[in-house]
């Protein structure tokens, strides 16, 4: 099985080109992201179920000879943690004051000083970047450029650094605030991603000053420095969609939409049937077997795998769950974290599961809550079966053996064990273990009053009859 994201062209091209070259990737993630108007650091906002930072880190070169540094802001422990969670090999550096992108890169001086063949700079807020793009930039270095800058044609270039190209050569990058009216017209823009000849990078970066309208150390000034040294800087172009930077919630939503488009296409290309792709939401790490069908209006969060031949019916919501081969889920099912469905299981409408392992052939067809539970193969849980897993203080486990039958509207008060082949009468509140092959019925005696319904109707009809002669 492959993840949707891997299928969405984030695969690392096999290193024909890069074989033998070492790399250091520095991801800048120290910005405050004030325009997000959120207490969460910008790079931790999610798209397709993963943080912006996680997307960038998974596209960055990895494996032997590839090292990774992430520059975080002060008080950004959460960013630090996320970086290490995604890439345990990542080294993190704190940029104390935010004095610009070149200043941020130099926060990782210790890593820079160790040297590498290629130095790659990426931004933590540019999550749609593909692994193959990093390799294209590195390809330019291998062909002799000292600096390769990723460029794109912006529909609206406002705010971006403009790439000044003369006779096919990149001569400078002009930031918006410093650009002339003629330069404002240029639509070829700096995506922010760059690759330097790693052996020259530190001396180039150390030459960058802050003589500009913002008084910041601009990474973009590296271009003129490279030219002044008589070295070559080149532009590698890509699509605007790939380098969308996220500064606002609106841009976050646009990036989500681009990412969902990619994930749906990748799923379709891999043979998944999506009946109305535009209504289905996937996560970057969703994995699919063969012949999976997903009906309209399904939401899949992180950590979901779907086995061969499984069908996810409409309006289901699934997070951190593994769905076995030929399982049928929904419509209107909610699979919460820790759900594991065996082969051929059937989860019907308005069924909620959490931390529940359902072995092969289990059926829970209607209106149930099954949490903190293990259900053995081929057991059948009738409509309205509820595992009472929480006593207000802690959670308890329900264990159901194989081939058990739980009658409708039963409450299983955990901790409790229902034996193999046991049978629970409808409407029971089960508080004690039920042995294998036993029948448990817990409900009060039924009374039938002969003629009682008729008497009741007469009583009511008399009371309702018009009084007097008005
Ligand atoms: C930057 C580029 C611009 C390019 C644009 C693309 C510079 C000077 N400008 O502008 O040419 O078109 O990106 O999106 O490089 N950061 C730090 N520490 C700092 C400053 C920034 O870590 O002191 C990080 C931010 O978290 C962010 C990235 O660097 O991830 C870019 O910074 P931002 O302020 O967004 O740069 P732009 O003004 O967008
Ligand atoms: Ca930006």
Short mmCIF file of C-alpha atoms and ligand atoms in Angstrom, two decimals:
data_model
loop_
_atom_site.label_atom_id
_atom_site.label_comp_id
_atom_site.label_asym_id
_atom_site.label_seq_id
_atom_site.Cartn_x
_atom_site.Cartn_y
_atom_site.Cartn_z
CA UNK A 1 0.00 0.00 0.00
CA UNK A 2 1.17 3.52 -0.72
CA UNK A 3 0.16 6.73 0.91
CA UNK A 4 -1.93 9.13 -1.06
CA UNK A 5 0.75 11.75 -0.60
CA UNK A 6 3.47 9.52 -1.96
CA UNK A 7 1.28 8.89 -4.93
CA UNK A 8 0.78 12.65 -5.24
CA UNK A 9 4.24 12.97 -6.70
CA UNK A 10 6.14 13.44 -3.48
CA UNK A 11 8.11 10.32 -4.20
CA UNK A 12 11.77 10.76 -3.88
CA UNK A 13 13.19 10.27 -7.34
CA UNK A 14 15.70 7.48 -7.19
CA UNK A 15 19.05 9.14 -6.88
CA UNK A 16 20.57 8.79 -10.32
CA UNK A 17 21.20 12.50 -10.42
CA UNK A 18 22.10 13.04 -6.82
CA UNK A 19 23.94 9.85 -6.08
CA UNK A 20 26.78 10.58 -3.77
CA UNK A 21 25.99 14.26 -3.11
CA UNK A 22 25.33 15.21 0.50
CA UNK A 23 22.75 17.78 1.43
CA UNK A 24 21.71 20.00 4.31
CA UNK A 25 18.13 21.26 4.19
CA UNK A 26 17.27 24.20 6.42
CA UNK A 27 13.57 24.80 6.94
CA UNK A 28 12.67 28.26 8.22
CA UNK A 29 9.80 28.15 10.66
CA UNK A 30 10.49 30.98 13.09
CA UNK A 31 7.86 33.39 11.78
CA UNK A 32 5.07 34.35 14.15
CA UNK A 33 2.33 34.06 11.61
CA UNK A 34 0.40 36.98 13.07
CA UNK A 35 -1.89 37.13 10.05
CA UNK A 36 -3.31 33.70 10.95
CA UNK A 37 -4.83 35.37 14.03
CA UNK A 38 -4.30 32.21 16.02
CA UNK A 39 -2.49 31.17 19.17
CA UNK A 40 -1.10 28.16 17.30
CA UNK A 41 2.25 28.78 15.56
CA UNK A 42 1.65 29.11 11.82
CA UNK A 43 3.54 26.03 10.68
CA UNK A 44 1.50 23.79 12.99
CA UNK A 45 -1.79 24.48 11.25
CA UNK A 46 -2.88 21.41 9.31
CA UNK A 47 -3.78 20.67 5.74
CA UNK A 48 -4.88 17.17 4.73
CA UNK A 49 -4.51 16.10 8.35
CA UNK A 50 -0.85 17.08 8.73
CA UNK A 51 0.91 20.22 9.89
CA UNK A 52 2.32 22.56 7.25
CA UNK A 53 5.74 21.76 8.66
CA UNK A 54 5.19 18.00 8.32
CA UNK A 55 4.41 18.41 4.63
CA UNK A 56 7.63 20.32 3.99
CA UNK A 57 9.73 17.94 6.08
CA UNK A 58 8.40 14.90 4.29
CA UNK A 59 9.27 16.42 0.91
CA UNK A 60 12.81 17.40 2.00
CA UNK A 61 15.68 15.11 0.99
CA UNK A 62 16.07 12.20 3.39
CA UNK A 63 18.18 9.11 3.82
CA UNK A 64 21.92 8.74 4.02
CA UNK A 65 23.89 11.88 3.28
CA UNK A 66 20.82 14.10 3.85
CA UNK A 67 20.74 16.19 7.00
CA UNK A 68 17.97 18.45 8.15
CA UNK A 69 17.78 21.57 10.31
CA UNK A 70 14.66 23.45 11.37
CA UNK A 71 14.83 27.06 12.57
CA UNK A 72 12.14 27.81 15.14
CA UNK A 73 11.15 30.92 17.05
CA UNK A 74 11.67 31.37 20.77
CA UNK A 75 8.77 29.81 22.78
CA UNK A 76 8.03 27.48 19.93
CA UNK A 77 8.57 24.17 21.77
CA UNK A 78 5.58 22.73 19.96
CA UNK A 79 7.21 23.43 16.59
CA UNK A 80 10.39 21.84 17.89
CA UNK A 81 8.44 18.73 18.96
CA UNK A 82 6.61 18.49 15.66
CA UNK A 83 9.90 18.71 13.74
CA UNK A 84 11.36 15.84 15.77
CA UNK A 85 8.18 13.82 15.51
CA UNK A 86 8.22 14.04 11.70
CA UNK A 87 11.93 13.67 11.27
CA UNK A 88 13.77 12.27 14.29
CA UNK A 89 16.98 13.14 12.46
CA UNK A 90 16.13 16.87 12.46
CA UNK A 91 18.29 19.29 14.37
CA UNK A 92 16.48 22.38 15.59
CA UNK A 93 17.86 25.88 16.07
CA UNK A 94 16.23 28.85 17.74
CA UNK A 95 16.24 32.25 16.05
CA UNK A 96 15.95 34.64 19.01
CA UNK A 97 15.06 37.86 17.16
CA UNK A 98 13.42 37.77 13.79
CA UNK A 99 15.73 39.83 11.64
CA UNK A 100 14.96 38.38 8.27
CA UNK A 101 15.28 35.20 6.23
CA UNK A 102 19.11 35.29 5.90
CA UNK A 103 19.39 35.90 9.64
CA UNK A 104 17.13 32.89 10.19
CA UNK A 105 19.30 30.66 7.99
CA UNK A 106 22.38 31.71 9.94
CA UNK A 107 20.73 30.58 13.18
CA UNK A 108 21.69 27.13 11.91
CA UNK A 109 25.34 28.17 11.58
CA UNK A 110 26.56 25.09 13.42
CA UNK A 111 24.97 22.84 10.83
CA UNK A 112 26.14 25.08 7.96
CA UNK A 113 29.70 25.00 9.22
CA UNK A 114 29.75 21.22 8.99
CA UNK A 115 29.39 21.65 5.22
CA UNK A 116 27.56 19.62 2.59
CA UNK A 117 27.58 19.46 -1.19
CA UNK A 118 24.16 21.06 -1.46
CA UNK A 119 22.45 23.51 0.90
CA UNK A 120 18.70 23.74 0.45
CA UNK A 121 16.55 26.43 2.04
CA UNK A 122 12.81 25.88 2.34
CA UNK A 123 10.04 27.72 4.15
CA UNK A 124 7.88 25.95 6.72
CA UNK A 125 4.80 27.75 5.45
CA UNK A 126 5.04 26.44 1.86
CA UNK A 127 3.53 22.98 2.29
CA UNK A 128 2.76 21.99 -1.30
CA UNK A 129 6.37 21.73 -2.34
CA UNK A 130 7.28 18.40 -3.93
CA UNK A 131 10.40 16.33 -3.36
CA UNK A 132 11.08 16.31 -7.09
CA UNK A 133 11.40 20.11 -7.07
CA UNK A 134 14.21 19.99 -4.53
CA UNK A 135 15.94 17.54 -6.83
CA UNK A 136 15.55 19.87 -9.82
CA UNK A 137 17.23 22.67 -7.86
CA UNK A 138 20.04 20.32 -6.89
CA UNK A 139 20.39 19.32 -10.51
CA UNK A 140 21.24 22.94 -11.37
CA UNK A 141 23.98 22.94 -8.74
CA UNK A 142 25.41 19.77 -10.17
CA UNK A 143 25.59 21.54 -13.52
CA UNK A 144 27.74 24.24 -11.98
CA UNK A 145 25.44 26.94 -10.62
CA UNK A 146 26.39 28.34 -7.22
CA UNK A 147 22.75 29.23 -6.51
CA UNK A 148 19.45 27.94 -7.89
CA UNK A 149 16.31 29.88 -7.01
CA UNK A 150 12.82 28.46 -7.38
CA UNK A 151 10.63 30.87 -9.37
CA UNK A 152 7.01 30.94 -10.46
CA UNK A 153 4.69 33.15 -12.50
CA UNK A 154 2.37 34.79 -10.01
CA UNK A 155 -1.20 35.60 -10.98
CA UNK A 156 -0.82 38.53 -8.60
CA UNK A 157 2.84 39.20 -7.76
CA UNK A 158 2.08 41.73 -5.01
CA UNK A 159 4.16 41.01 -1.93
CA UNK A 160 6.57 38.58 -3.53
CA UNK A 161 10.22 39.21 -4.33
CA UNK A 162 10.59 39.76 -8.10
CA UNK A 163 13.19 37.87 -10.09
CA UNK A 164 15.26 40.20 -12.27
CA UNK A 165 16.50 38.23 -15.26
CA UNK A 166 18.83 39.59 -17.95
CA UNK A 167 19.80 37.57 -21.01
CA UNK A 168 18.46 34.48 -19.34
CA UNK A 169 20.55 35.05 -16.22
CA UNK A 170 19.23 35.80 -12.76
CA UNK A 171 20.86 39.03 -11.62
CA UNK A 172 18.89 40.01 -8.53
CA UNK A 173 15.76 39.51 -6.44
CA UNK A 174 13.92 42.69 -5.56
CA UNK A 175 11.61 42.65 -2.54
CA UNK A 176 8.23 44.35 -2.99
CA UNK A 177 9.09 47.22 -0.66
CA UNK A 178 12.29 47.99 -2.53
CA UNK A 179 11.08 47.53 -6.10
CA UNK A 180 10.67 50.33 -8.66
CA UNK A 181 7.33 50.82 -10.44
CA UNK A 182 8.75 49.04 -13.51
CA UNK A 183 9.93 46.14 -11.33
CA UNK A 184 6.46 45.89 -9.78
CA UNK A 185 5.23 44.83 -13.22
CA UNK A 186 7.40 41.69 -13.20
CA UNK A 187 5.37 38.55 -12.56
CA UNK A 188 8.25 36.07 -12.26
CA UNK A 189 8.54 35.72 -8.48
CA UNK A 190 10.72 34.17 -5.83
CA UNK A 191 9.10 31.11 -4.26
CA UNK A 192 11.52 31.30 -1.35
CA UNK A 193 13.09 27.91 -1.95
CA UNK A 194 16.77 28.00 -2.90
CA UNK A 195 19.71 25.70 -3.28
CA UNK A 196 23.31 26.81 -2.74
CA UNK A 197 26.61 25.22 -3.51
CA UNK A 198 27.15 23.99 0.05
CA UNK A 199 30.86 24.74 0.11
CA UNK A 200 30.35 28.40 -0.75
CA UNK A 201 27.08 28.99 1.10
CA UNK A 202 28.35 30.19 4.46
CA UNK A 203 30.71 32.78 3.00
CA UNK A 204 27.91 34.07 0.75
CA UNK A 205 25.40 34.25 3.61
CA UNK A 206 27.88 36.06 5.84
CA UNK A 207 28.15 38.84 3.25
CA UNK A 208 24.42 39.66 3.39
CA UNK A 209 23.71 43.01 5.03
CA UNK A 210 20.53 44.78 6.11
CA UNK A 211 20.66 48.01 4.11
CA UNK A 212 17.05 47.92 2.87
CA UNK A 213 13.77 49.57 3.68
CA UNK A 214 12.94 47.06 6.44
CA UNK A 215 16.42 46.82 7.94
CA UNK A 216 16.25 43.02 7.62
CA UNK A 217 18.81 40.47 6.44
CA UNK A 218 17.27 39.27 3.19
CA UNK A 219 18.19 35.83 1.92
CA UNK A 220 17.32 37.14 -1.51
CA UNK A 221 20.41 39.37 -1.49
CA UNK A 222 22.45 36.20 -1.99
CA UNK A 223 21.81 36.53 -5.74
CA UNK A 224 23.78 39.74 -6.26
CA UNK A 225 26.54 38.48 -3.99
CA UNK A 226 26.84 35.34 -6.07
CA UNK A 227 26.99 37.45 -9.27
CA UNK A 228 29.59 39.78 -7.75
CA UNK A 229 31.74 36.75 -6.99
CA UNK A 230 31.59 35.88 -10.68
CA UNK A 231 29.47 32.79 -9.96
CA UNK A 232 26.24 31.75 -11.58
CA UNK A 233 22.70 32.05 -10.21
CA UNK A 234 19.83 30.40 -12.09
CA UNK A 235 16.04 30.24 -11.88
CA UNK A 236 14.16 26.95 -11.85
CA UNK A 237 10.48 27.52 -12.59
CA UNK A 238 7.52 25.76 -11.10
CA UNK A 239 3.77 26.26 -10.84
CA UNK A 240 2.24 28.78 -8.48
CA UNK A 241 0.16 26.04 -6.86
CA UNK A 242 3.25 24.26 -5.66
CA UNK A 243 4.71 27.23 -3.87
CA UNK A 244 1.66 28.85 -2.34
CA UNK A 245 2.83 30.38 0.92
CA UNK A 246 0.40 30.36 3.80
CA UNK A 247 0.01 33.63 5.65
CA UNK A 248 -3.74 33.72 6.30
CA UNK A 249 -6.59 31.33 7.01
CA UNK A 250 -7.88 32.01 3.50
CA UNK A 251 -4.57 30.84 2.03
CA UNK A 252 -4.67 27.83 4.34
CA UNK A 253 -8.04 26.91 2.87
CA UNK A 254 -6.74 27.40 -0.70
CA UNK A 255 -3.77 25.14 0.00
CA UNK A 256 -6.11 22.54 1.48
CA UNK A 257 -8.10 22.63 -1.69
CA UNK A 258 -5.02 22.21 -3.89
CA UNK A 259 -3.79 19.37 -1.69
CA UNK A 260 -7.16 17.61 -1.73
CA UNK A 261 -7.15 17.87 -5.52
CA UNK A 262 -3.76 16.17 -5.62
CA UNK A 263 -4.73 13.45 -3.15
CA UNK A 264 -7.96 12.65 -5.00
CA UNK A 265 -6.17 12.45 -8.30
CA UNK A 266 -3.49 10.22 -6.84
CA UNK A 267 -6.14 7.93 -5.33
CA UNK A 268 -7.97 7.73 -8.66
CA UNK A 269 -4.71 7.05 -10.49
CA UNK A 270 -4.03 4.23 -8.03
CA UNK A 271 -7.37 2.63 -8.88
CA UNK A 272 -9.55 3.81 -6.00
CA UNK A 273 -13.16 4.45 -7.04
CA UNK A 274 -14.22 7.88 -5.82
CA UNK A 275 -17.78 8.37 -6.95
CA UNK A 276 -17.77 12.14 -6.45
CA UNK A 277 -14.14 13.02 -5.80
CA UNK A 278 -14.81 16.67 -5.05
CA UNK A 279 -16.92 15.67 -2.01
CA UNK A 280 -14.36 13.30 -0.50
CA UNK A 281 -11.66 14.51 1.87
CA UNK A 282 -8.49 12.50 2.31
CA UNK A 283 -5.41 12.81 4.48
CA UNK A 284 -1.87 12.88 3.16
CA UNK A 285 -1.15 9.53 4.82
CA UNK A 286 -4.30 7.66 3.77
CA UNK A 287 -3.42 4.27 2.28
CA UNK A 288 -5.59 2.21 -0.04
CA UNK A 289 -5.62 -1.39 -1.14
CA UNK A 290 -7.01 -2.55 -4.48
CA UNK A 291 -10.62 -2.03 -5.55
CA UNK A 292 -11.58 0.31 -2.75
CA UNK A 293 -14.78 2.31 -3.29
CA UNK A 294 -15.56 5.56 -1.52
CA UNK A 295 -19.02 6.99 -1.91
CA UNK A 296 -19.77 10.72 -1.88
CA UNK A 297 -19.31 12.88 1.22
CA UNK A 298 -16.78 10.91 3.18
CA UNK A 299 -14.19 12.57 5.43
CA UNK A 300 -10.98 10.71 6.14
CA UNK A 301 -8.62 12.14 8.74
CA UNK A 302 -5.04 11.14 9.52
CA UNK A 303 -3.86 7.58 10.10
CA UNK A 304 -6.36 5.65 8.02
CA UNK A 305 -5.67 2.54 5.97
CA UNK A 306 -8.33 0.92 3.82
CA UNK A 307 -7.93 -2.67 2.70
CA UNK A 308 -8.68 -4.36 -0.63
CA UNK A 309 -12.28 -4.31 -1.75
CA UNK A 310 -13.55 -2.25 1.18
CA UNK A 311 -16.48 0.10 0.60
CA UNK A 312 -16.91 3.33 2.52
CA UNK A 313 -20.48 4.49 2.17
CA UNK A 314 -21.59 8.10 2.20
CA UNK A 315 -21.31 10.49 5.14
CA UNK A 316 -18.80 8.46 7.08
CA UNK A 317 -16.10 10.11 9.19
CA UNK A 318 -12.93 8.12 9.83
CA UNK A 319 -9.81 8.97 11.84
CA UNK A 320 -6.86 6.74 12.83
CA UNK A 321 -8.50 3.52 11.86
CA UNK A 322 -7.50 0.47 9.94
CA UNK A 323 -10.20 -1.00 7.75
CA UNK A 324 -9.81 -4.61 6.71
CA UNK A 325 -10.35 -6.20 3.33
CA UNK A 326 -13.91 -6.22 2.03
CA UNK A 327 -15.20 -4.33 5.04
CA UNK A 328 -18.29 -2.19 4.61
CA UNK A 329 -18.47 1.06 6.53
CA UNK A 330 -21.46 3.39 6.75
CA UNK A 331 -23.42 5.17 5.52
CA UNK A 332 -23.14 7.55 8.47
CA UNK A 333 -20.49 5.65 10.39
CA UNK A 334 -17.99 7.29 12.68
CA UNK A 335 -14.73 5.43 13.20
CA UNK A 336 -12.61 7.13 15.84
CA UNK A 337 -8.94 6.62 16.75
CA UNK A 338 -7.87 3.10 17.56
CA UNK A 339 -10.51 1.37 15.49
CA UNK A 340 -9.40 -1.78 13.74
CA UNK A 341 -11.82 -3.61 11.49
CA UNK A 342 -11.10 -7.16 10.38
CA UNK A 343 -11.86 -8.67 7.01
CA UNK A 344 -15.46 -8.51 5.93
CA UNK A 345 -16.69 -6.54 8.94
CA UNK A 346 -19.87 -4.54 8.52
CA UNK A 347 -20.36 -1.25 10.29
CA UNK A 348 -23.70 0.30 9.50
CA UNK A 349 -25.44 3.61 9.99
CA UNK A 350 -25.00 5.64 13.15
CA UNK A 351 -22.39 3.34 14.57
CA UNK A 352 -19.52 4.92 16.48
CA UNK A 353 -16.35 3.01 17.35
CA UNK A 354 -13.31 4.05 19.38
CA UNK A 355 -10.30 2.01 20.51
CA UNK A 356 -12.13 -1.04 19.32
CA UNK A 357 -10.80 -4.11 17.57
CA UNK A 358 -13.47 -5.92 15.61
CA UNK A 359 -12.28 -9.23 14.25
CA UNK A 360 -13.24 -10.64 10.86
CA UNK A 361 -16.90 -10.93 10.05
CA UNK A 362 -18.20 -8.83 12.94
CA UNK A 363 -21.48 -7.05 12.20
CA UNK A 364 -22.65 -3.89 13.92
CA UNK A 365 -25.27 -2.71 11.55
CA UNK A 366 -27.15 0.04 13.31
CA UNK A 367 -27.07 2.66 16.05
CA UNK A 368 -24.28 1.53 18.36
CA UNK A 369 -21.39 2.81 20.40
CA UNK A 370 -18.50 0.39 20.75
CA UNK A 371 -15.53 1.85 22.61
CA UNK A 372 -12.57 0.30 24.46
CA UNK A 373 -13.66 -3.06 23.20
CA UNK A 374 -12.48 -6.24 21.58
CA UNK A 375 -15.05 -8.18 19.59
CA UNK A 376 -14.21 -11.69 18.40
CA UNK A 377 -14.80 -12.95 14.89
CA UNK A 378 -18.32 -13.24 13.51
CA UNK A 379 -20.08 -11.73 16.52
CA UNK A 380 -23.23 -9.77 15.82
CA UNK A 381 -24.09 -6.66 17.80
CA UNK A 382 -27.74 -5.71 17.40
CA UNK A 383 -29.14 -2.24 16.92
CA UNK A 384 -28.59 -0.01 19.90
CA UNK A 385 -25.84 -2.03 21.54
CA UNK A 386 -23.84 0.28 23.76
CA UNK A 387 -20.60 -0.41 25.55
CA UNK A 388 -20.80 1.60 28.77
CA UNK A 389 -17.07 2.18 28.93
CA UNK A 390 -16.90 5.25 31.16
CA UNK A 391 -18.00 5.47 34.77
CA UNK A 392 -17.38 9.18 35.04
CA UNK A 393 -13.83 8.64 36.27
CA UNK A 394 -12.11 6.07 34.12
CA UNK A 395 -12.51 3.93 31.03
CA UNK A 396 -13.11 0.18 31.14
CA UNK A 397 -12.89 -2.56 28.61
CA UNK A 398 -15.58 -4.73 27.08
CA UNK A 399 -14.55 -8.08 25.71
CA UNK A 400 -16.83 -10.07 23.48
CA UNK A 401 -15.81 -13.52 22.33
CA UNK A 402 -16.25 -15.08 18.92
CA UNK A 403 -19.65 -15.84 17.45
CA UNK A 404 -21.54 -14.02 20.21
CA UNK A 405 -24.95 -12.47 19.65
CA UNK A 406 -25.87 -9.28 21.43
CA UNK A 407 -29.59 -8.56 21.24
CA UNK A 408 -30.78 -5.11 20.36
CA UNK A 409 -30.73 -2.29 22.85
CA UNK A 410 -28.31 -3.98 25.22
CA UNK A 411 -26.00 -2.06 27.51
CA UNK A 412 -22.71 -3.78 28.28
CA UNK A 413 -21.41 -2.18 31.45
CA UNK A 414 -17.62 -2.44 31.38
CA UNK A 415 -15.45 -3.99 32.58
CA UNK A 416 -17.30 -7.02 31.34
CA UNK A 417 -16.65 -10.12 29.29
CA UNK A 418 -19.17 -11.84 27.04
CA UNK A 419 -18.07 -15.40 26.25
CA UNK A 420 -17.70 -17.13 22.91
CA UNK A 421 -21.05 -18.05 21.44
CA UNK A 422 -22.92 -16.29 24.24
CA UNK A 423 -26.37 -14.83 23.59
CA UNK A 424 -27.67 -11.64 25.19
CA UNK A 425 -31.40 -11.07 25.23
CA UNK A 426 -32.61 -7.76 23.84
CA UNK A 427 -32.81 -4.87 26.20
CA UNK A 428 -30.44 -6.34 28.76
CA UNK A 429 -28.16 -4.30 30.98
CA UNK A 430 -25.21 -6.63 31.40
CA UNK A 431 -23.06 -5.92 34.44
CA UNK A 432 -21.58 -9.37 35.07
CA UNK A 433 -19.48 -11.60 32.84
CA UNK A 434 -21.40 -14.04 30.66
CA UNK A 435 -19.79 -17.48 30.23
CA UNK A 436 -19.20 -19.10 26.84
CA UNK A 437 -22.39 -20.33 25.19
CA UNK A 438 -24.58 -18.95 27.99
CA UNK A 439 -27.77 -16.98 27.44
CA UNK A 440 -28.10 -13.86 29.55
CA UNK A 441 -31.38 -11.99 29.86
CA UNK A 442 -31.61 -9.04 32.17
CA UNK A 443 -35.04 -7.43 32.09
CA UNK A 444 -38.18 -7.40 34.22
CA UNK A 445 -41.09 -9.79 33.75
CA UNK A 446 -43.65 -8.75 31.17
CA UNK A 447 -47.29 -8.47 32.26
CA UNK A 448 -50.23 -8.78 29.85
CA UNK A 449 -53.60 -7.44 31.06
CA UNK A 450 -56.36 -9.03 29.00
CA UNK A 451 -58.64 -6.38 27.44
CA UNK A 452 -56.57 -3.66 29.03
CA UNK A 453 -55.98 -1.75 25.80
CA UNK A 454 -59.66 -1.66 25.00
CA UNK A 455 -60.54 -0.36 28.45
CA UNK A 456 -57.87 2.29 28.16
CA UNK A 457 -59.18 3.49 24.77
CA UNK A 458 -62.73 3.72 26.07
CA UNK A 459 -61.60 5.72 29.07
CA UNK A 460 -59.75 8.18 26.85
CA UNK A 461 -62.55 8.47 24.28
CA UNK A 462 -65.09 9.27 27.02
CA UNK A 463 -62.87 11.95 28.48
CA UNK A 464 -62.49 13.59 25.05
CA UNK A 465 -66.21 13.47 24.09
CA UNK A 466 -67.95 16.92 23.84
CA UNK A 467 -69.65 17.90 27.11
CA UNK A 468 -73.10 19.51 27.29
CA UNK A 469 -75.11 20.77 24.26
CA UNK A 470 -73.38 23.91 23.03
C1 LIG B 1 9.92 35.87 1.25
C2 LIG B 1 10.99 36.30 0.25
C3 LIG B 1 10.31 36.76 -1.05
C4 LIG B 1 9.50 35.62 -1.60
C5 LIG B 1 8.50 35.14 -0.55
C6 LIG B 1 7.84 33.85 -1.03
C7 LIG B 1 12.87 37.21 1.50
C8 LIG B 1 13.55 38.42 1.98
N1 LIG B 1 11.76 37.39 0.81
O1 LIG B 1 9.15 37.00 1.57
O2 LIG B 1 11.28 37.13 -2.00
O3 LIG B 1 8.80 36.03 -2.76
O4 LIG B 1 9.15 34.81 0.68
O5 LIG B 1 6.83 33.45 -0.16
O6 LIG B 1 13.38 36.11 1.71
N2 LIG B 1 11.36 33.60 8.71
C9 LIG B 1 12.11 33.29 9.82
N3 LIG B 1 12.76 34.28 10.48
C10 LIG B 1 12.74 35.58 10.07
C11 LIG B 1 11.97 35.90 8.92
C12 LIG B 1 11.31 34.88 8.27
O7 LIG B 1 12.17 32.12 10.24
O8 LIG B 1 13.39 36.42 10.72
C13 LIG B 1 10.68 32.52 8.01
C14 LIG B 1 9.17 32.63 8.10
O9 LIG B 1 8.69 31.86 9.19
C15 LIG B 1 8.72 32.03 6.78
C16 LIG B 1 9.85 32.37 5.84
O10 LIG B 1 10.99 32.62 6.64
O11 LIG B 1 8.58 30.64 6.86
C17 LIG B 1 9.54 33.55 4.93
O12 LIG B 1 9.37 34.70 5.70
P1 LIG B 1 8.29 35.78 5.34
O13 LIG B 1 8.39 36.87 6.32
O14 LIG B 1 6.97 35.13 5.16
O15 LIG B 1 8.88 36.31 3.93
P2 LIG B 1 8.08 37.05 2.79
O16 LIG B 1 7.94 38.47 3.15
O17 LIG B 1 6.88 36.29 2.44
CA1 LIG B 2 5.61 34.50 3.37
#
